[in-house]
Amino acid sequence: MRTLAFLIVLAQALILGPLFAFYGQVDPCRALAAEMAQRQGAPSVVGGIINGDPEVAARKDIAALSTGECYVRIYQSWSQRITG
């Protein structure tokens, strides 16, 4: 029983640990929004007005995604960063 509990905690640490380390949160959809905002870059300035926070815009774009879909998209994003 202890082994099973240890394996469950270990799996959670391996899955959620990188999200917390890179984004400071364990919600995969919020982490995906932060990832999308980082890839987009700093907010642009048009006519002296800042075009909003890119993370907020990304959250609106991914609002309909499930947790599993967010994990898949984060994995794809990280894979693209590694492969170039």
PDB file of C-alpha atoms in Angstrom, residues 29-83:
ATOM      1  CA  CYS A  29      -4.412  25.664 -18.922  1.00  0.00           C
ATOM      2  CA  ARG A  30      -2.998  28.688 -17.085  1.00  0.00           C
ATOM      3  CA  ALA A  31       0.499  27.379 -17.763  1.00  0.00           C
ATOM      4  CA  LEU A  32      -0.390  27.026 -21.448  1.00  0.00           C
ATOM      5  CA  ALA A  33      -1.608  30.627 -21.502  1.00  0.00           C
ATOM      6  CA  ALA A  34       1.664  31.748 -19.909  1.00  0.00           C
ATOM      7  CA  GLU A  35       3.606  29.703 -22.475  1.00  0.00           C
ATOM      8  CA  MET A  36       1.656  31.260 -25.338  1.00  0.00           C
ATOM      9  CA  ALA A  37       2.252  34.737 -23.900  1.00  0.00           C
ATOM     10  CA  GLN A  38       5.987  34.076 -23.580  1.00  0.00           C
ATOM     11  CA  ARG A  39       6.172  32.949 -27.188  1.00  0.00           C
ATOM     12  CA  GLN A  40       4.253  36.019 -28.336  1.00  0.00           C
ATOM     13  CA  GLY A  41       6.573  38.415 -26.536  1.00  0.00           C
ATOM     14  CA  ALA A  42       5.929  41.715 -24.813  1.00  0.00           C
ATOM     15  CA  PRO A  43       2.651  43.573 -25.322  1.00  0.00           C
ATOM     16  CA  SER A  44       2.763  45.788 -28.375  1.00  0.00           C
ATOM     17  CA  VAL A  45       2.194  49.524 -28.265  1.00  0.00           C
ATOM     18  CA  VAL A  46      -0.005  50.969 -30.997  1.00  0.00           C
ATOM     19  CA  GLY A  47      -0.670  54.678 -30.955  1.00  0.00           C
ATOM     20  CA  GLY A  48       0.542  54.974 -27.377  1.00  0.00           C
ATOM     21  CA  ILE A  49      -1.951  52.376 -26.105  1.00  0.00           C
ATOM     22  CA  ILE A  50      -0.823  48.972 -24.881  1.00  0.00           C
ATOM     23  CA  ASN A  51      -2.731  46.196 -26.631  1.00  0.00           C
ATOM     24  CA  GLY A  52      -3.529  44.302 -23.440  1.00  0.00           C
ATOM     25  CA  ASP A  53      -1.791  41.536 -21.586  1.00  0.00           C
ATOM     26  CA  PRO A  54      -0.933  38.660 -23.954  1.00  0.00           C
ATOM     27  CA  GLU A  55      -1.551  36.094 -21.191  1.00  0.00           C
ATOM     28  CA  VAL A  56      -5.121  37.335 -20.685  1.00  0.00           C
ATOM     29  CA  ALA A  57      -5.724  37.130 -24.436  1.00  0.00           C
ATOM     30  CA  ALA A  58      -4.288  33.596 -24.483  1.00  0.00           C
ATOM     31  CA  ARG A  59      -6.561  32.550 -21.606  1.00  0.00           C
ATOM     32  CA  LYS A  60      -9.555  33.680 -23.644  1.00  0.00           C
ATOM     33  CA  ASP A  61      -8.315  31.646 -26.613  1.00  0.00           C
ATOM     34  CA  ILE A  62      -7.922  28.431 -24.605  1.00  0.00           C
ATOM     35  CA  ALA A  63     -10.976  28.764 -22.363  1.00  0.00           C
ATOM     36  CA  ALA A  64     -12.815  25.970 -24.173  1.00  0.00           C
ATOM     37  CA  LEU A  65      -9.957  23.446 -23.884  1.00  0.00           C
ATOM     38  CA  SER A  66     -10.021  20.573 -21.443  1.00  0.00           C
ATOM     39  CA  THR A  67      -7.197  19.846 -19.016  1.00  0.00           C
ATOM     40  CA  GLY A  68      -5.965  17.000 -21.209  1.00  0.00           C
ATOM     41  CA  GLU A  69      -5.925  19.189 -24.301  1.00  0.00           C
ATOM     42  CA  CYS A  70      -3.913  21.804 -22.400  1.00  0.00           C
ATOM     43  CA  TYR A  71      -1.345  19.152 -21.416  1.00  0.00           C
ATOM     44  CA  VAL A  72      -1.072  18.038 -25.041  1.00  0.00           C
ATOM     45  CA  ARG A  73      -0.577  21.599 -26.282  1.00  0.00           C
ATOM     46  CA  ILE A  74       2.065  22.341 -23.636  1.00  0.00           C
ATOM     47  CA  TYR A  75       3.896  19.158 -24.644  1.00  0.00           C
ATOM     48  CA  GLN A  76       3.705  20.183 -28.316  1.00  0.00           C
ATOM     49  CA  SER A  77       4.993  23.664 -27.485  1.00  0.00           C
ATOM     50  CA  TRP A  78       7.910  22.291 -25.493  1.00  0.00           C
ATOM     51  CA  SER A  79       8.675  19.815 -28.301  1.00  0.00           C
ATOM     52  CA  GLN A  80       8.752  22.669 -30.814  1.00  0.00           C
ATOM     53  CA  ARG A  81      11.149  24.622 -28.608  1.00  0.00           C
ATOM     54  CA  ILE A  82      13.498  21.637 -28.360  1.00  0.00           C
ATOM     55  CA  THR A  83      13.432  20.738 -32.049  1.00  0.00           C
TER      56      THR A  83
END
